[in-house]
XYZ file of C-alpha atoms in Angstrom:
560
model
C 277.851 44.308 12.611
C 278.311 46.749 9.718
C 276.522 46.949 6.431
C 276.870 43.709 4.402
C 279.393 44.201 1.609
C 277.023 43.561 -1.302
C 273.909 45.300 0.043
C 272.752 48.308 -2.002
C 270.395 50.915 -0.620
C 267.890 52.519 -2.984
C 269.068 55.748 -4.575
C 265.509 57.063 -4.982
C 262.886 57.743 -2.360
C 260.817 54.594 -1.736
C 259.121 55.652 1.498
C 255.679 55.702 -0.152
C 255.993 52.182 -1.527
C 254.703 49.607 0.943
C 256.799 46.532 1.586
C 254.891 43.389 0.492
C 253.645 41.073 3.216
C 254.398 37.956 1.183
C 257.531 37.020 -0.721
C 257.436 36.657 -4.507
C 256.342 33.272 -5.831
C 259.430 32.848 -8.053
C 257.957 30.698 -10.847
C 255.110 33.006 -11.874
C 254.963 36.606 -10.716
C 254.355 40.247 -11.492
C 257.425 42.188 -10.281
C 256.745 44.228 -7.156
C 257.365 47.999 -7.563
C 260.409 47.723 -5.271
C 261.804 44.914 -7.458
C 261.241 47.045 -10.556
C 263.103 50.002 -9.023
C 265.973 47.738 -7.953
C 266.099 46.247 -11.450
C 266.227 49.679 -13.071
C 269.050 50.743 -10.767
C 270.952 47.573 -11.656
C 270.297 48.171 -15.360
C 271.651 51.706 -15.006
C 274.795 50.234 -13.476
C 275.127 47.720 -16.331
C 274.823 50.503 -18.888
C 277.411 52.779 -17.321
C 279.949 50.602 -15.447
C 283.537 50.334 -16.720
C 284.919 47.799 -14.228
C 284.653 44.792 -16.558
C 283.823 43.947 -20.157
C 281.298 41.403 -21.355
C 279.792 41.245 -24.841
C 276.021 41.210 -24.367
C 275.512 41.879 -28.087
C 273.813 45.225 -27.578
C 275.188 46.973 -30.615
C 278.778 47.282 -29.397
C 281.098 45.437 -31.825
C 283.508 43.105 -30.058
C 285.703 40.103 -30.767
C 284.163 38.341 -27.772
C 281.380 35.812 -28.147
C 277.914 37.343 -27.654
C 276.406 36.008 -24.414
C 273.212 37.505 -23.009
C 272.767 37.010 -19.283
C 270.010 36.589 -16.694
C 270.316 39.008 -13.781
C 268.390 39.001 -10.524
C 267.565 41.428 -7.740
C 266.460 40.524 -4.233
C 264.799 43.273 -2.194
C 265.643 42.807 1.491
C 265.462 44.616 4.797
C 268.565 44.869 6.942
C 268.519 44.126 10.721
C 267.322 47.686 11.358
C 264.381 47.255 8.958
C 265.811 49.480 6.221
C 265.007 48.253 2.690
C 267.796 47.591 0.230
C 268.583 45.108 -2.493
C 271.107 42.533 -3.636
C 272.200 41.824 -7.212
C 273.303 38.599 -8.879
C 273.822 37.030 -12.296
C 273.405 33.476 -13.490
C 276.579 31.540 -14.293
C 279.715 33.612 -14.621
C 280.167 37.157 -15.906
C 283.157 38.405 -17.904
C 284.928 35.131 -17.175
C 284.737 35.358 -13.395
C 282.434 35.105 -10.381
C 284.068 37.912 -8.388
C 282.414 41.319 -8.915
C 282.061 43.957 -6.243
C 278.501 44.860 -7.316
C 277.169 41.283 -7.144
C 276.800 38.723 -4.391
C 279.293 35.846 -4.556
C 278.306 32.381 -5.755
C 277.407 29.636 -3.305
C 280.717 28.070 -4.311
C 283.289 29.869 -6.431
C 284.702 27.196 -8.693
C 286.741 29.801 -10.560
C 289.050 30.769 -7.664
C 292.710 30.487 -8.552
C 294.136 26.998 -7.907
C 290.684 25.639 -7.006
C 290.246 21.897 -7.397
C 287.676 22.598 -10.104
C 290.079 24.549 -12.322
C 292.883 22.042 -11.782
C 290.717 19.039 -12.574
C 288.987 20.873 -15.396
C 292.409 21.480 -16.944
C 293.100 17.735 -16.749
C 289.836 17.094 -18.572
C 290.670 19.798 -21.114
C 294.031 18.131 -21.726
C 292.210 14.860 -22.426
C 289.923 16.769 -24.805
C 292.956 18.116 -26.609
C 294.408 14.623 -26.924
C 291.123 13.295 -28.283
C 290.885 16.165 -30.752
C 294.496 15.619 -31.817
C 293.805 11.945 -32.530
C 290.479 12.567 -34.249
C 291.934 15.315 -36.442
C 295.207 13.512 -37.173
C 296.108 13.403 -40.874
C 297.179 9.781 -40.498
C 293.720 8.832 -39.246
C 292.091 10.582 -42.170
C 294.492 8.886 -44.571
C 293.829 5.474 -43.022
C 290.084 5.952 -43.425
C 290.645 6.959 -47.039
C 292.968 3.988 -47.610
C 290.452 1.611 -46.054
C 287.704 2.926 -48.280
C 289.935 2.717 -51.374
C 291.243 -0.779 -50.640
C 287.780 -2.070 -49.739
C 286.389 -0.724 -52.989
C 289.323 -2.131 -54.986
C 288.875 -5.521 -53.297
C 285.191 -5.623 -54.175
C 285.905 -4.666 -57.797
C 288.819 -7.107 -58.129
C 286.923 -10.036 -56.620
C 283.815 -9.222 -58.702
C 285.880 -9.198 -61.920
C 287.617 -12.450 -60.976
C 284.288 -14.092 -60.192
C 283.047 -13.022 -63.613
C 286.186 -14.548 -65.148
C 285.651 -17.811 -63.260
C 282.032 -17.874 -64.352
C 283.185 -17.594 -67.959
C 285.680 -20.450 -67.470
C 282.948 -22.554 -65.891
C 280.685 -21.966 -68.895
C 283.566 -22.979 -71.193
C 284.073 -26.234 -69.249
C 280.365 -26.920 -69.458
C 280.483 -26.421 -73.236
C 283.481 -28.740 -73.547
C 281.624 -31.443 -71.678
C 278.618 -31.041 -73.940
C 280.676 -31.180 -77.146
C 282.957 -34.042 -76.108
C 280.252 -36.294 -74.673
C 279.466 -37.901 -78.019
C 283.027 -37.849 -79.380
C 285.301 -39.300 -76.706
C 285.288 -42.832 -75.420
C 284.217 -43.428 -71.865
C 287.819 -43.702 -70.701
C 288.871 -40.577 -72.584
C 285.858 -38.647 -71.256
C 286.702 -39.764 -67.725
C 290.205 -38.343 -68.105
C 288.764 -35.114 -69.548
C 286.335 -34.801 -66.635
C 289.148 -35.279 -64.133
C 291.128 -32.496 -65.808
C 288.103 -30.158 -65.835
C 287.547 -30.802 -62.138
C 291.197 -29.915 -61.462
C 290.686 -26.661 -63.380
C 287.605 -25.894 -61.283
C 289.462 -26.589 -58.047
C 292.357 -24.460 -59.246
C 289.967 -21.575 -59.986
C 288.407 -21.834 -56.509
C 291.874 -21.886 -54.982
C 292.918 -18.802 -56.922
C 289.722 -17.025 -55.779
C 290.439 -17.978 -52.180
C 294.039 -16.726 -52.520
C 292.794 -13.458 -54.027
C 290.210 -12.986 -51.254
C 292.812 -13.796 -48.608
C 295.254 -11.317 -50.111
C 292.684 -8.500 -50.120
C 291.482 -9.411 -46.621
C 295.069 -9.214 -45.401
C 295.462 -5.726 -46.885
C 292.136 -4.562 -45.381
C 292.945 -6.118 -41.988
C 296.323 -4.381 -41.867
C 294.678 -0.985 -42.346
C 291.774 -1.852 -40.024
C 294.191 -2.826 -37.251
C 295.872 0.569 -37.490
C 292.467 2.266 -37.390
C 291.366 0.127 -34.458
C 294.506 1.185 -32.618
C 293.606 4.851 -33.153
C 289.974 4.374 -32.134
C 290.979 2.264 -29.154
C 293.207 5.066 -27.880
C 290.359 7.543 -28.432
C 287.884 5.262 -26.618
C 290.235 4.898 -23.646
C 290.635 8.662 -23.437
C 286.863 9.215 -23.665
C 286.250 6.712 -20.904
C 288.885 8.444 -18.766
C 287.239 11.795 -19.501
C 283.823 10.411 -18.564
C 285.143 9.054 -15.289
C 286.985 12.259 -14.383
C 283.972 14.402 -15.326
C 281.647 12.331 -13.143
C 284.032 12.518 -10.192
C 284.495 16.250 -10.676
C 280.746 16.838 -10.897
C 280.199 14.765 -7.756
C 282.916 16.640 -5.875
C 281.502 19.924 -7.139
C 277.997 19.109 -5.941
C 279.401 18.448 -2.470
C 280.380 22.134 -2.270
C 276.850 23.397 -2.907
C 275.083 23.593 0.445
C 272.027 25.831 0.648
C 270.574 27.577 3.672
C 266.925 28.478 4.282
C 265.079 30.869 6.578
C 264.778 28.174 9.255
C 268.581 27.916 9.364
C 268.562 24.430 7.849
C 271.433 23.614 5.481
C 271.104 20.990 2.786
C 273.461 19.861 0.047
C 272.292 19.944 -3.525
C 272.177 16.175 -4.054
C 269.923 15.736 -1.027
C 267.711 18.580 -2.208
C 267.096 16.999 -5.612
C 266.742 13.501 -4.173
C 264.107 14.664 -1.691
C 262.290 16.796 -4.269
C 261.899 14.407 -7.202
C 264.482 11.629 -6.796
C 266.623 13.096 -9.570
C 270.296 13.957 -10.009
C 271.052 17.704 -10.146
C 271.618 18.940 -13.698
C 274.889 20.630 -14.596
C 274.847 24.278 -13.535
C 272.313 23.770 -10.730
C 272.944 26.308 -7.979
C 274.581 28.799 -10.347
C 271.396 30.739 -11.134
C 270.801 34.207 -9.708
C 267.956 33.367 -7.300
C 269.806 30.798 -5.122
C 272.857 33.075 -4.952
C 270.722 35.972 -3.733
C 268.850 34.027 -1.071
C 272.017 32.332 0.184
C 273.751 35.659 0.730
C 270.661 37.129 2.428
C 270.321 34.239 4.885
C 274.050 34.234 5.662
C 274.011 37.973 6.415
C 270.826 38.355 8.491
C 268.943 40.075 5.682
C 265.201 39.446 5.352
C 264.015 38.711 1.770
C 261.083 40.875 0.700
C 260.670 40.435 -3.069
C 262.682 39.309 -6.082
C 262.742 39.593 -9.839
C 264.935 38.337 -12.674
C 265.450 39.993 -16.065
C 267.369 39.247 -19.249
C 270.129 41.571 -20.395
C 271.496 41.332 -23.940
C 270.807 39.408 -27.118
C 268.777 36.213 -27.038
C 270.513 32.836 -27.337
C 270.004 31.191 -30.732
C 267.933 28.319 -29.336
C 265.811 30.182 -26.783
C 263.666 33.308 -26.787
C 264.843 35.967 -24.369
C 264.036 39.641 -24.715
C 266.311 42.416 -23.486
C 265.061 43.827 -20.127
C 262.086 41.451 -19.947
C 261.311 39.873 -16.578
C 261.357 36.077 -16.336
C 260.431 33.503 -13.685
C 263.056 31.270 -12.110
C 263.795 28.175 -14.197
C 262.146 25.002 -12.971
C 264.643 22.328 -13.953
C 267.574 23.764 -11.999
C 265.930 26.090 -9.487
C 262.595 24.620 -8.397
C 264.069 21.958 -6.061
C 266.632 24.395 -4.620
C 264.180 27.249 -4.092
C 261.586 24.906 -2.613
C 264.128 24.198 0.130
C 265.415 27.761 0.479
C 261.939 29.312 0.696
C 260.654 26.765 3.211
C 259.290 28.665 6.188
C 258.657 31.886 4.254
C 255.212 33.305 3.578
C 254.857 33.263 -0.217
C 252.430 34.872 -2.613
C 249.868 32.413 -3.965
C 250.925 30.375 -6.964
C 248.838 31.787 -9.857
C 249.247 28.480 -11.679
C 247.191 26.747 -8.982
C 244.344 29.223 -9.194
C 241.371 27.956 -11.153
C 240.274 30.413 -13.842
C 237.282 32.529 -12.988
C 234.115 30.566 -13.519
C 233.331 30.879 -17.201
C 229.858 31.347 -18.518
C 228.428 28.274 -20.188
C 230.941 27.092 -22.762
C 229.689 28.303 -26.153
C 228.734 25.322 -28.335
C 228.873 26.309 -31.980
C 227.593 23.010 -33.375
C 226.255 19.739 -32.013
C 225.097 16.484 -33.612
C 225.204 12.781 -32.773
C 228.899 12.483 -33.763
C 230.663 15.740 -32.943
C 230.420 19.067 -31.177
C 232.335 22.261 -31.884
C 232.977 24.769 -29.083
C 234.471 28.224 -28.778
C 237.071 27.902 -25.999
C 237.722 31.116 -24.066
C 241.256 32.279 -23.364
C 242.845 31.131 -20.088
C 240.725 27.981 -20.000
C 242.131 24.453 -20.109
C 241.377 22.045 -22.949
C 241.890 19.060 -20.629
C 242.170 18.827 -16.824
C 245.495 19.874 -15.324
C 247.353 18.510 -12.323
C 245.717 20.984 -9.963
C 242.780 22.364 -11.967
C 240.022 20.057 -13.188
C 237.661 22.544 -14.843
C 238.249 22.275 -18.593
C 236.591 21.796 -21.954
C 236.859 18.049 -21.382
C 235.031 18.058 -18.043
C 232.403 20.493 -19.361
C 231.790 18.263 -22.376
C 231.525 15.187 -20.166
C 228.804 16.967 -18.205
C 227.056 18.319 -21.310
C 227.135 15.003 -23.189
C 227.074 12.206 -20.587
C 226.417 9.634 -23.307
C 229.688 10.507 -25.096
C 232.347 7.784 -25.145
C 236.011 7.644 -26.097
C 238.721 10.312 -25.632
C 236.268 13.174 -26.526
C 239.063 15.753 -27.114
C 240.460 15.370 -30.643
C 242.999 18.213 -30.479
C 243.993 20.848 -27.955
C 244.514 24.562 -27.694
C 246.965 26.114 -25.229
C 245.258 27.342 -22.098
C 245.936 30.947 -23.140
C 244.618 30.501 -26.701
C 240.953 31.054 -27.515
C 238.915 29.687 -30.395
C 237.486 26.654 -32.124
C 237.906 23.267 -30.485
C 236.508 20.044 -31.951
C 234.848 17.346 -29.834
C 234.207 13.716 -30.848
C 231.296 11.979 -29.122
C 232.357 8.406 -29.826
C 235.452 6.389 -30.657
C 234.772 6.018 -34.398
C 234.290 9.750 -34.866
C 237.437 10.443 -32.851
C 239.501 8.011 -34.948
C 238.114 9.384 -38.256
C 238.847 13.021 -37.399
C 242.176 12.342 -35.707
C 243.423 10.676 -38.899
C 242.742 13.938 -40.722
C 244.981 15.747 -38.240
C 247.673 13.109 -38.787
C 247.347 13.486 -42.582
C 247.384 17.311 -42.295
C 244.183 17.395 -44.340
C 242.344 19.525 -41.763
C 242.588 23.238 -42.466
C 243.398 25.321 -39.384
C 243.690 29.070 -39.362
C 244.678 31.240 -36.421
C 244.547 35.008 -36.019
C 247.229 36.674 -33.902
C 248.211 40.202 -32.990
C 251.983 40.647 -32.988
C 253.791 43.226 -30.873
C 255.592 44.893 -33.777
C 255.510 45.447 -37.521
C 256.167 42.516 -39.879
C 257.547 43.694 -43.234
C 256.890 40.592 -45.337
C 253.275 40.079 -46.422
C 253.506 36.291 -46.289
C 255.987 33.473 -45.829
C 256.874 30.140 -44.243
C 258.629 29.512 -40.927
C 260.447 26.196 -40.548
C 262.058 25.869 -37.109
C 262.260 22.487 -35.310
C 261.139 22.563 -31.675
C 261.733 20.620 -28.493
C 260.941 21.039 -24.813
C 263.372 23.087 -22.725
C 264.110 20.419 -20.114
C 265.476 23.003 -17.663
C 262.509 25.338 -17.963
C 259.223 23.536 -18.686
C 256.878 24.240 -20.426
C 258.972 26.573 -22.565
C 259.956 25.269 -25.993
C 263.233 25.912 -27.781
C 264.558 25.705 -31.325
C 266.792 22.659 -31.721
C 268.116 21.370 -35.039
C 269.629 18.270 -33.439
C 266.750 16.858 -31.374
C 263.769 19.054 -32.279
C 260.679 17.856 -34.118
C 259.830 19.416 -37.444
C 257.562 22.456 -37.068
C 256.287 24.445 -40.048
C 253.992 27.482 -40.100
C 252.692 29.524 -43.029
C 251.622 33.108 -42.399
C 249.891 36.023 -44.120
C 249.675 39.599 -42.842
C 246.163 41.018 -42.499
C 246.926 44.575 -41.338
C 249.521 46.818 -39.711
C 248.123 49.327 -37.228
C 249.714 51.383 -34.431
C 253.011 49.503 -34.540
C 251.322 46.107 -34.351
C 250.575 43.441 -36.973
C 247.438 41.353 -37.256
C 248.363 38.131 -38.957
C 246.956 34.808 -40.127
C 248.823 31.669 -39.125
C 248.389 28.375 -40.992
C 250.150 25.686 -38.923
C 251.273 22.776 -41.115
C 252.356 20.851 -38.020
C 250.946 21.049 -34.497
C 253.800 21.291 -31.996
C 253.395 22.672 -28.487
C 253.681 26.502 -28.505
C 254.542 26.336 -32.226
C 252.892 29.618 -33.245
C 254.161 31.434 -30.159
C 257.782 30.367 -30.722
C 257.682 30.874 -34.502
C 256.369 34.397 -33.933
C 258.877 35.381 -31.235
C 262.099 33.610 -32.250
C 264.927 35.540 -33.892
C 264.887 33.155 -36.870
C 261.090 33.308 -37.120
C 259.213 36.602 -37.204
C 261.210 37.951 -34.240
C 258.011 39.574 -32.970
C 256.136 37.966 -30.057
C 252.375 37.691 -29.892
C 250.836 40.429 -27.758
C 250.306 39.137 -24.227
C 252.636 36.154 -24.508
C 253.905 35.766 -20.949
C 256.428 33.053 -21.928
C 258.049 34.455 -25.055
C 257.078 38.128 -24.952
C 255.400 40.487 -22.504
C 252.338 39.710 -20.390
C 249.127 41.602 -21.138
C 245.417 41.159 -20.443
C 245.463 37.967 -22.557
C 247.396 36.102 -25.231
C 246.225 37.583 -28.524
C 246.021 34.267 -30.365
C 242.721 32.838 -31.596
C 241.804 29.662 -33.491
C 239.463 31.334 -35.971
C 238.847 28.723 -38.669
C 238.565 24.946 -38.840
C 237.453 22.834 -41.775
C 237.361 19.042 -41.921
C 235.438 16.089 -43.339
C 232.477 15.088 -41.189
C 232.784 11.483 -39.924
C 229.201 10.535 -40.925
C 228.304 12.646 -43.977
C 231.844 12.554 -45.411
C 231.287 16.166 -46.507
C 233.584 19.082 -45.672
C 232.265 21.286 -42.877
C 233.644 24.724 -42.037
C 233.508 26.645 -38.754
C 234.650 30.220 -38.168
C 234.695 32.469 -35.096
C 235.994 36.022 -35.304
C 238.879 36.927 -33.043
C 237.825 38.897 -29.907
C 240.641 41.444 -30.210
């Protein structure tokens, strides 16, 4: 058997770099030196190749849409034990899956005359029909006519009612005047005539209402016909899309080291009883492992990096390494890596035993502590040691939730503890009312030009890549941060953050995002580059004490 088509051997001497004994844990890792070399060789190829064109947004003007891309490398050994590497990209590249430098997808839905393209074209045709109906001038005119006629009907009927009310008042006045003038017989005849007038008025109102209703109904029926046709097409599209997705999933069958194959629906069902999200199986990591297992290559280490501009909703930095996404890849990789010796999951490692948690203040109602970086505020799924458990041990008489607010595990600084339910409720209301003053100090990995400002970017959870947050104007929750620069030294900026709201990762995203400060916090392993720690510290907290009702202030200088 010859060399596998997509296997690349290292162009530089790697004989002095030992091959790792355990494979990379894909959801939290430091790239192995061999993975870094493979990545750099792939990046050199991306910079200098001329086989295809794709607009990554790296300063080269193009009419194409800017689409940054996640690339992956898998270091392997061939059957003779010689190290090499495979390359892959997530999704498609330059409109196709077929590139001689990259391993093929698990299933190539873009092959000419594939069922996917044929059925996708049917769905696209339905989309065009829907768009044609929704953008039709007649539909717009009918909506305008309906609005105009409805308004005219309301005005016409209102004016006629006012006219009838005036006639009714006139009849009432006639009755009053004629009561003492006419004989009983004459008044009886008058009353009969007035009643006829009243009935006539009601009839004319009913005729008017019926006439307007008829005009409105005629227009509404035409609109209903349009919307009915649109609804039928949307239902057809939904049905075809579901069938296509189901048929597509049937093509994705993944192999693992044990030689066991499993389709994607079974993988997700066994993992967490969920349905695979769209695009599952199209990421770089599953492509790489599938090709390795199919071609008798032994996986050694892997890494994934971003190439190009960041998407508008997410935070991706050119050339930065990233873990595999959890929403799409965790179930698949859990199957594919079964039977392989993996590096330990750093997320399951308890932090090194901290010295006694520093208590800054303590009375019968509250306590204030200085939380160290990389220490949990509350117990996690796998790690129990936290501020909460330490406070339970320190104050066994404390009742209620204890933790009033939280700091990210990576963030250090002031954390407030309530010792009983009433204190918790009193202080929590201040957080809800935004009357508590919070101030954070951060060190940003770059120079911020503006001395102060406000960042207003709504945030929501990235469902495909927890716990990362993303900017989303449609479903995100309002997130506002004020900032003020303290100093600019050695290409970095020390800054004060004043969070108006308290969303998860708010300061980290607002610092790193293109529409925020576009400068990540030093040591931010999610939105920037990992360092010895996240340089974010809760330095100041002021609030009204639940018993004294006086404002108390606590400050702890940042340890960086």
